[in-house]
Amino acid sequence: QVQLVESGGGLVQAGGSLRLSCAASGRTFSSYAMGWFRQAPGKEREFVATISASGGTIYYADSVKGRFTISRDNAKNTVYLQMNSLKPEDTAVYYCAAPSGSYPRRTPDGMDYWGKGTLVTVSS
């Protein structure tokens, strides 16, 4: 089983920045893709960004493109989400997730392992 632990969430003002981290264990990190999803109260869980095992293929949701950057450091078994120009609508619990293989996934049902989430709150 894969264990994923998110960190870096908090309260920021609109226009500010925040960097989330996800530490992975229990699996060969360099062999699988990683992704970030988020869920606001009363809303469905939605795709944010994903990155392939090698880091060569990246996808972003239209709502965050140009503002968020996903990256990974395989030597540290960690994936990051740099969030800039934050908006109140970005407020949500952010989840780190991984599929069973090296190809990136853009839907929650495509992911097999999940962290417990970290809360990001953006004030206006």
GROMACS .gro file of N, CA and C in nm:
model
  372
    1GLN      N    1   0.083  -0.118   0.000
    1GLN     CA    2   0.000   0.000   0.000
    1GLN      C    3   0.088   0.125   0.000
    2VAL      N    4   0.038   0.230  -0.067
    2VAL     CA    5   0.109   0.356  -0.077
    2VAL      C    6   0.053   0.453   0.026
    3GLN      N    7   0.141   0.523   0.096
    3GLN     CA    8   0.101   0.626   0.190
    3GLN      C    9   0.139   0.764   0.136
    4LEU      N   10   0.043   0.856   0.138
    4LEU     CA   11   0.064   0.991   0.089
    4LEU      C   12   0.026   1.090   0.198
    5VAL      N   13   0.113   1.187   0.226
    5VAL     CA   14   0.089   1.285   0.330
    5VAL      C   15   0.110   1.425   0.276
    6GLU      N   16   0.003   1.506   0.276
    6GLU     CA   17   0.009   1.644   0.227
    6GLU      C   18   0.047   1.739   0.340
    7SER      N   19   0.107   1.852   0.302
    7SER     CA   20   0.138   1.958   0.397
    7SER      C   21   0.146   2.090   0.322
    8GLY      N   22   0.141   2.200   0.396
    8GLY     CA   23   0.158   2.332   0.337
    8GLY      C   24   0.032   2.415   0.325
    9GLY      N   25  -0.084   2.359   0.359
    9GLY     CA   26  -0.207   2.435   0.352
    9GLY      C   27  -0.213   2.543   0.459
   10GLY      N   28  -0.307   2.636   0.442
   10GLY     CA   29  -0.322   2.744   0.538
   10GLY      C   30  -0.414   2.852   0.487
   11LEU      N   31  -0.412   2.966   0.555
   11LEU     CA   32  -0.495   3.081   0.520
   11LEU      C   33  -0.410   3.188   0.452
   12VAL      N   34  -0.454   3.231   0.334
   12VAL     CA   35  -0.384   3.336   0.260
   12VAL      C   36  -0.485   3.433   0.202
   13GLN      N   37  -0.439   3.555   0.171
   13GLN     CA   38  -0.524   3.654   0.107
   13GLN      C   39  -0.526   3.634  -0.043
   14ALA      N   40  -0.634   3.677  -0.106
   14ALA     CA   41  -0.643   3.670  -0.252
   14ALA      C   42  -0.522   3.739  -0.315
   15GLY      N   43  -0.466   3.676  -0.417
   15GLY     CA   44  -0.347   3.728  -0.482
   15GLY      C   45  -0.218   3.673  -0.426
   16GLY      N   46  -0.227   3.604  -0.313
   16GLY     CA   47  -0.110   3.549  -0.249
   16GLY      C   48  -0.069   3.415  -0.307
   17SER      N   49   0.035   3.355  -0.247
   17SER     CA   50   0.089   3.229  -0.294
   17SER      C   51   0.102   3.128  -0.181
   18LEU      N   52   0.102   3.002  -0.218
   18LEU     CA   53   0.116   2.893  -0.123
   18LEU      C   54   0.177   2.775  -0.195
   19ARG      N   55   0.260   2.698  -0.127
   19ARG     CA   56   0.322   2.580  -0.186
   19ARG      C   57   0.284   2.456  -0.105
   20LEU      N   58   0.219   2.361  -0.172
   20LEU     CA   59   0.182   2.236  -0.109
   20LEU      C   60   0.284   2.128  -0.140
   21SER      N   61   0.304   2.037  -0.045
   21SER     CA   62   0.395   1.925  -0.064
   21SER      C   63   0.322   1.795  -0.034
   22CYS      N   64   0.363   1.689  -0.101
   22CYS     CA   65   0.308   1.556  -0.077
   22CYS      C   66   0.422   1.457  -0.070
   23ALA      N   67   0.442   1.399   0.047
   23ALA     CA   68   0.547   1.301   0.068
   23ALA      C   69   0.490   1.160   0.052
   24ALA      N   70   0.557   1.077  -0.027
   24ALA     CA   71   0.509   0.942  -0.056
   24ALA      C   72   0.601   0.837   0.003
   25SER      N   73   0.543   0.725   0.042
   25SER     CA   74   0.619   0.611   0.091
   25SER      C   75   0.545   0.483   0.059
   26GLY      N   76   0.614   0.369   0.069
   26GLY     CA   77   0.551   0.240   0.048
   26GLY      C   78   0.550   0.191  -0.096
   27ARG      N   79   0.612   0.267  -0.187
   27ARG     CA   80   0.614   0.234  -0.328
   27ARG      C   81   0.733   0.303  -0.394
   28THR      N   82   0.779   0.246  -0.505
   28THR     CA   83   0.888   0.309  -0.579
   28THR      C   84   0.834   0.435  -0.644
   29PHE      N   85   0.869   0.550  -0.587
   29PHE     CA   86   0.809   0.677  -0.626
   29PHE      C   87   0.831   0.710  -0.772
   30SER      N   88   0.949   0.683  -0.824
   30SER     CA   89   0.982   0.721  -0.960
   30SER      C   90   0.906   0.643  -1.067
   31SER      N   91   0.834   0.538  -1.028
   31SER     CA   92   0.765   0.453  -1.125
   31SER      C   93   0.617   0.487  -1.144
   32TYR      N   94   0.564   0.583  -1.069
   32TYR     CA   95   0.422   0.614  -1.084
   32TYR      C   96   0.396   0.764  -1.097
   33ALA      N   97   0.285   0.793  -1.165
   33ALA     CA   98   0.242   0.931  -1.180
   33ALA      C   99   0.183   0.983  -1.050
   34MET      N  100   0.167   1.115  -1.040
   34MET     CA  101   0.109   1.178  -0.922
   34MET      C  102   0.013   1.287  -0.966
   35GLY      N  103  -0.077   1.324  -0.876
   35GLY     CA  104  -0.172   1.429  -0.911
   35GLY      C  105  -0.225   1.501  -0.789
   36TRP      N  106  -0.286   1.616  -0.815
   36TRP     CA  107  -0.353   1.694  -0.711
   36TRP      C  108  -0.499   1.713  -0.748
   37PHE      N  109  -0.588   1.697  -0.651
   37PHE     CA  110  -0.730   1.721  -0.664
   37PHE      C  111  -0.774   1.810  -0.549
   38ARG      N  112  -0.892   1.869  -0.561
   38ARG     CA  113  -0.943   1.951  -0.453
   38ARG      C  114  -1.094   1.934  -0.440
   39GLN      N  115  -1.144   1.961  -0.321
   39GLN     CA  116  -1.286   1.947  -0.294
   39GLN      C  117  -1.332   2.057  -0.199
   40ALA      N  118  -1.425   2.139  -0.245
   40ALA     CA  119  -1.486   2.242  -0.162
   40ALA      C  120  -1.610   2.185  -0.094
   41PRO      N  121  -1.653   2.243   0.019
   41PRO     CA  122  -1.772   2.194   0.088
   41PRO      C  123  -1.894   2.190  -0.003
   42GLY      N  124  -1.963   2.077  -0.007
   42GLY     CA  125  -2.081   2.062  -0.089
   42GLY      C  126  -2.055   2.040  -0.237
   43LYS      N  127  -1.929   2.033  -0.276
   43LYS     CA  128  -1.893   2.014  -0.416
   43LYS      C  129  -1.824   1.880  -0.438
   44GLU      N  130  -1.823   1.836  -0.563
   44GLU     CA  131  -1.755   1.712  -0.597
   44GLU      C  132  -1.604   1.735  -0.601
   45ARG      N  133  -1.530   1.628  -0.586
   45ARG     CA  134  -1.385   1.638  -0.595
   45ARG      C  135  -1.346   1.663  -0.741
   46GLU      N  136  -1.259   1.762  -0.764
   46GLU     CA  137  -1.222   1.798  -0.900
   46GLU      C  138  -1.072   1.792  -0.924
   47PHE      N  139  -1.037   1.768  -1.048
   47PHE     CA  140  -0.899   1.760  -1.091
   47PHE      C  141  -0.832   1.897  -1.086
   48VAL      N  142  -0.706   1.899  -1.044
   48VAL     CA  143  -0.627   2.022  -1.042
   48VAL      C  144  -0.506   2.011  -1.135
   49ALA      N  145  -0.422   1.911  -1.113
   49ALA     CA  146  -0.301   1.894  -1.193
   49ALA      C  147  -0.248   1.752  -1.178
   50THR      N  148  -0.176   1.705  -1.278
   50THR     CA  149  -0.115   1.573  -1.271
   50THR      C  150   0.018   1.574  -1.345
   51ILE      N  151   0.107   1.484  -1.307
   51ILE     CA  152   0.240   1.476  -1.365
   51ILE      C  153   0.279   1.330  -1.382
   52SER      N  154   0.342   1.297  -1.495
   52SER     CA  155   0.383   1.160  -1.522
   52SER      C  156   0.500   1.120  -1.435
   53ALA      N  157   0.534   0.991  -1.437
   53ALA     CA  158   0.641   0.939  -1.352
   53ALA      C  159   0.774   1.010  -1.375
   54SER      N  160   0.805   1.039  -1.501
   54SER     CA  161   0.931   1.105  -1.535
   54SER      C  162   0.925   1.256  -1.521
   55GLY      N  163   0.804   1.310  -1.511
   55GLY     CA  164   0.786   1.454  -1.507
   55GLY      C  165   0.773   1.517  -1.645
   56GLY      N  166   0.776   1.435  -1.749
   56GLY     CA  167   0.773   1.487  -1.885
   56GLY      C  168   0.636   1.524  -1.938
   57THR      N  169   0.530   1.475  -1.876
   57THR     CA  170   0.395   1.505  -1.918
   57THR      C  171   0.317   1.565  -1.803
   58ILE      N  172   0.259   1.682  -1.824
   58ILE     CA  173   0.186   1.755  -1.721
   58ILE      C  174   0.053   1.804  -1.777
   59TYR      N  175  -0.053   1.794  -1.697
   59TYR     CA  176  -0.184   1.846  -1.733
   59TYR      C  177  -0.236   1.933  -1.619
   60TYR      N  178  -0.308   2.040  -1.655
   60TYR     CA  179  -0.370   2.128  -1.558
   60TYR      C  180  -0.517   2.147  -1.591
   61ALA      N  181  -0.597   2.167  -1.487
   61ALA     CA  182  -0.734   2.209  -1.508
   61ALA      C  183  -0.734   2.351  -1.563
   62ASP      N  184  -0.832   2.383  -1.648
   62ASP     CA  185  -0.839   2.516  -1.706
   62ASP      C  186  -0.848   2.625  -1.599
   63SER      N  187  -0.910   2.594  -1.487
   63SER     CA  188  -0.931   2.692  -1.382
   63SER      C  189  -0.802   2.735  -1.312
   64VAL      N  190  -0.696   2.655  -1.322
   64VAL     CA  191  -0.570   2.686  -1.254
   64VAL      C  192  -0.454   2.708  -1.349
   65LYS      N  193  -0.472   2.683  -1.477
   65LYS     CA  194  -0.365   2.696  -1.575
   65LYS      C  195  -0.310   2.839  -1.575
   66GLY      N  196  -0.178   2.850  -1.570
   66GLY     CA  197  -0.112   2.980  -1.567
   66GLY      C  198  -0.089   3.032  -1.427
   67ARG      N  199  -0.153   2.972  -1.327
   67ARG     CA  200  -0.138   3.015  -1.188
   67ARG      C  201  -0.071   2.909  -1.101
   68PHE      N  202  -0.101   2.782  -1.128
   68PHE     CA  203  -0.046   2.671  -1.049
   68PHE      C  204   0.062   2.597  -1.127
   69THR      N  205   0.158   2.541  -1.056
   69THR     CA  206   0.264   2.462  -1.117
   69THR      C  207   0.286   2.335  -1.037
   70ILE      N  208   0.276   2.220  -1.104
   70ILE     CA  209   0.304   2.092  -1.040
   70ILE      C  210   0.446   2.049  -1.076
   71SER      N  211   0.516   1.991  -0.980
   71SER     CA  212   0.652   1.943  -1.004
   71SER      C  213   0.679   1.825  -0.912
   72ARG      N  214   0.787   1.753  -0.938
   72ARG     CA  215   0.821   1.641  -0.852
   72ARG      C  216   0.972   1.631  -0.836
   73ASP      N  217   1.013   1.579  -0.722
   73ASP     CA  218   1.152   1.554  -0.691
   73ASP      C  219   1.161   1.408  -0.652
   74ASN      N  220   1.197   1.323  -0.747
   74ASN     CA  221   1.198   1.179  -0.722
   74ASN      C  222   1.302   1.138  -0.617
   75ALA      N  223   1.409   1.215  -0.604
   75ALA     CA  224   1.510   1.187  -0.503
   75ALA      C  225   1.456   1.207  -0.362
   76LYS      N  226   1.354   1.292  -0.348
   76LYS     CA  227   1.293   1.319  -0.219
   76LYS      C  228   1.157   1.253  -0.201
   77ASN      N  229   1.113   1.175  -0.301
   77ASN     CA  230   0.982   1.109  -0.298
   77ASN      C  231   0.870   1.210  -0.269
   78THR      N  232   0.876   1.324  -0.336
   78THR     CA  233   0.784   1.432  -0.307
   78THR      C  234   0.732   1.498  -0.434
   79VAL      N  235   0.603   1.532  -0.433
   79VAL     CA  236   0.542   1.609  -0.541
   79VAL      C  237   0.495   1.742  -0.481
   80TYR      N  238   0.503   1.850  -0.559
   80TYR     CA  239   0.469   1.983  -0.512
   80TYR      C  240   0.360   2.046  -0.596
   81LEU      N  241   0.290   2.140  -0.537
   81LEU     CA  242   0.195   2.223  -0.609
   81LEU      C  243   0.218   2.368  -0.567
   82GLN      N  244   0.280   2.446  -0.655
   82GLN     CA  245   0.301   2.587  -0.630
   82GLN      C  246   0.178   2.663  -0.678
   83MET      N  247   0.113   2.735  -0.589
   83MET     CA  248  -0.010   2.807  -0.620
   83MET      C  249   0.014   2.956  -0.609
   84ASN      N  250   0.000   3.028  -0.720
   84ASN     CA  251   0.017   3.172  -0.724
   84ASN      C  252  -0.113   3.239  -0.763
   85SER      N  253  -0.122   3.369  -0.738
   85SER     CA  254  -0.241   3.447  -0.773
   85SER      C  255  -0.369   3.380  -0.725
   86LEU      N  256  -0.369   3.339  -0.600
   86LEU     CA  257  -0.481   3.264  -0.545
   86LEU      C  258  -0.609   3.346  -0.541
   87LYS      N  259  -0.720   3.278  -0.566
   87LYS     CA  260  -0.853   3.338  -0.566
   87LYS      C  261  -0.939   3.273  -0.459
   88PRO      N  262  -1.042   3.343  -0.411
   88PRO     CA  263  -1.131   3.283  -0.311
   88PRO      C  264  -1.191   3.150  -0.357
   89GLU      N  265  -1.217   3.135  -0.487
   89GLU     CA  266  -1.272   3.011  -0.538
   89GLU      C  267  -1.174   2.894  -0.536
   90ASP      N  268  -1.048   2.921  -0.503
   90ASP     CA  269  -0.950   2.814  -0.485
   90ASP      C  270  -0.962   2.748  -0.348
   91THR      N  271  -1.042   2.806  -0.260
   91THR     CA  272  -1.060   2.752  -0.126
   91THR      C  273  -1.115   2.610  -0.133
   92ALA      N  274  -1.044   2.515  -0.073
   92ALA     CA  275  -1.084   2.375  -0.076
   92ALA      C  276  -0.986   2.292   0.004
   93VAL      N  277  -1.021   2.166   0.026
   93VAL     CA  278  -0.926   2.069   0.077
   93VAL      C  279  -0.853   2.012  -0.043
   94TYR      N  280  -0.721   2.019  -0.041
   94TYR     CA  281  -0.640   1.970  -0.151
   94TYR      C  282  -0.585   1.832  -0.119
   95TYR      N  283  -0.603   1.739  -0.212
   95TYR     CA  284  -0.562   1.601  -0.194
   95TYR      C  285  -0.453   1.561  -0.292
   96CYS      N  286  -0.353   1.494  -0.243
   96CYS     CA  287  -0.252   1.430  -0.325
   96CYS      C  288  -0.301   1.290  -0.359
   97ALA      N  289  -0.276   1.244  -0.482
   97ALA     CA  290  -0.324   1.113  -0.524
   97ALA      C  291  -0.227   1.049  -0.623
   98ALA      N  292  -0.236   0.916  -0.634
   98ALA     CA  293  -0.151   0.841  -0.725
   98ALA      C  294  -0.228   0.728  -0.790
   99PRO      N  295  -0.206   0.702  -0.919
   99PRO     CA  296  -0.266   0.587  -0.984
   99PRO      C  297  -0.178   0.464  -0.961
  100SER      N  298  -0.215   0.352  -1.022
  100SER     CA  299  -0.137   0.230  -1.006
  100SER      C  300  -0.022   0.220  -1.105
  101GLY      N  301  -0.014   0.315  -1.199
  101GLY     CA  302   0.089   0.311  -1.301
  101GLY      C  303   0.156   0.444  -1.326
  102SER      N  304   0.231   0.452  -1.433
  102SER     CA  305   0.312   0.569  -1.463
  102SER      C  306   0.239   0.676  -1.543
  103TYR      N  307   0.122   0.645  -1.600
  103TYR     CA  308   0.048   0.742  -1.680
  103TYR      C  309  -0.037   0.833  -1.594
  104PRO      N  310  -0.038   0.962  -1.623
  104PRO     CA  311  -0.118   1.056  -1.544
  104PRO      C  312  -0.268   1.036  -1.565
  105ARG      N  313  -0.347   1.067  -1.463
  105ARG     CA  314  -0.492   1.056  -1.467
  105ARG      C  315  -0.553   1.190  -1.431
  106ARG      N  316  -0.669   1.220  -1.490
  106ARG     CA  317  -0.733   1.349  -1.468
  106ARG      C  318  -0.873   1.338  -1.409
  107THR      N  319  -0.907   1.222  -1.357
  107THR     CA  320  -1.034   1.202  -1.289
  107THR      C  321  -1.010   1.130  -1.157
  108PRO      N  322  -1.092   1.158  -1.054
  108PRO     CA  323  -1.072   1.092  -0.925
  108PRO      C  324  -1.077   0.940  -0.933
  109ASP      N  325  -1.164   0.885  -1.020
  109ASP     CA  326  -1.176   0.740  -1.031
  109ASP      C  327  -1.055   0.677  -1.096
  110GLY      N  328  -0.968   0.758  -1.155
  110GLY     CA  329  -0.845   0.707  -1.215
  110GLY      C  330  -0.730   0.694  -1.116
  111MET      N  331  -0.752   0.740  -0.994
  111MET     CA  332  -0.650   0.734  -0.891
  111MET      C  333  -0.680   0.623  -0.790
  112ASP      N  334  -0.575   0.555  -0.745
  112ASP     CA  335  -0.591   0.441  -0.655
  112ASP      C  336  -0.552   0.471  -0.510
  113TYR      N  337  -0.468   0.570  -0.488
  113TYR     CA  338  -0.420   0.603  -0.354
  113TYR      C  339  -0.440   0.752  -0.326
  114TRP      N  340  -0.479   0.783  -0.203
  114TRP     CA  341  -0.511   0.920  -0.166
  114TRP      C  342  -0.452   0.958  -0.031
  115GLY      N  343  -0.410   1.084  -0.019
  115GLY     CA  344  -0.373   1.138   0.109
  115GLY      C  345  -0.498   1.183   0.182
  116LYS      N  346  -0.482   1.233   0.305
  116LYS     CA  347  -0.595   1.277   0.385
  116LYS      C  348  -0.635   1.421   0.357
  117GLY      N  349  -0.554   1.495   0.284
  117GLY     CA  350  -0.587   1.630   0.244
  117GLY      C  351  -0.528   1.738   0.333
  118THR      N  352  -0.514   1.858   0.277
  118THR     CA  353  -0.470   1.975   0.350
  118THR      C  354  -0.558   2.093   0.308
  119LEU      N  355  -0.605   2.170   0.405
  119LEU     CA  356  -0.701   2.277   0.378
  119LEU      C  357  -0.632   2.405   0.333
  120VAL      N  358  -0.681   2.460   0.223
  120VAL     CA  359  -0.636   2.590   0.172
  120VAL      C  360  -0.754   2.685   0.176
  121THR      N  361  -0.738   2.797   0.245
  121THR     CA  362  -0.843   2.897   0.255
  121THR      C  363  -0.791   3.030   0.202
  122VAL      N  364  -0.861   3.085   0.103
  122VAL     CA  365  -0.821   3.212   0.042
  122VAL      C  366  -0.926   3.317   0.075
  123SER      N  367  -0.886   3.420   0.146
  123SER     CA  368  -0.977   3.526   0.186
  123SER      C  369  -0.977   3.640   0.085
  124SER      N  370  -1.090   3.711   0.076
  124SER     CA  371  -1.104   3.822  -0.017
  124SER      C  372  -1.088   3.955   0.054
   0.00000   0.00000   0.00000
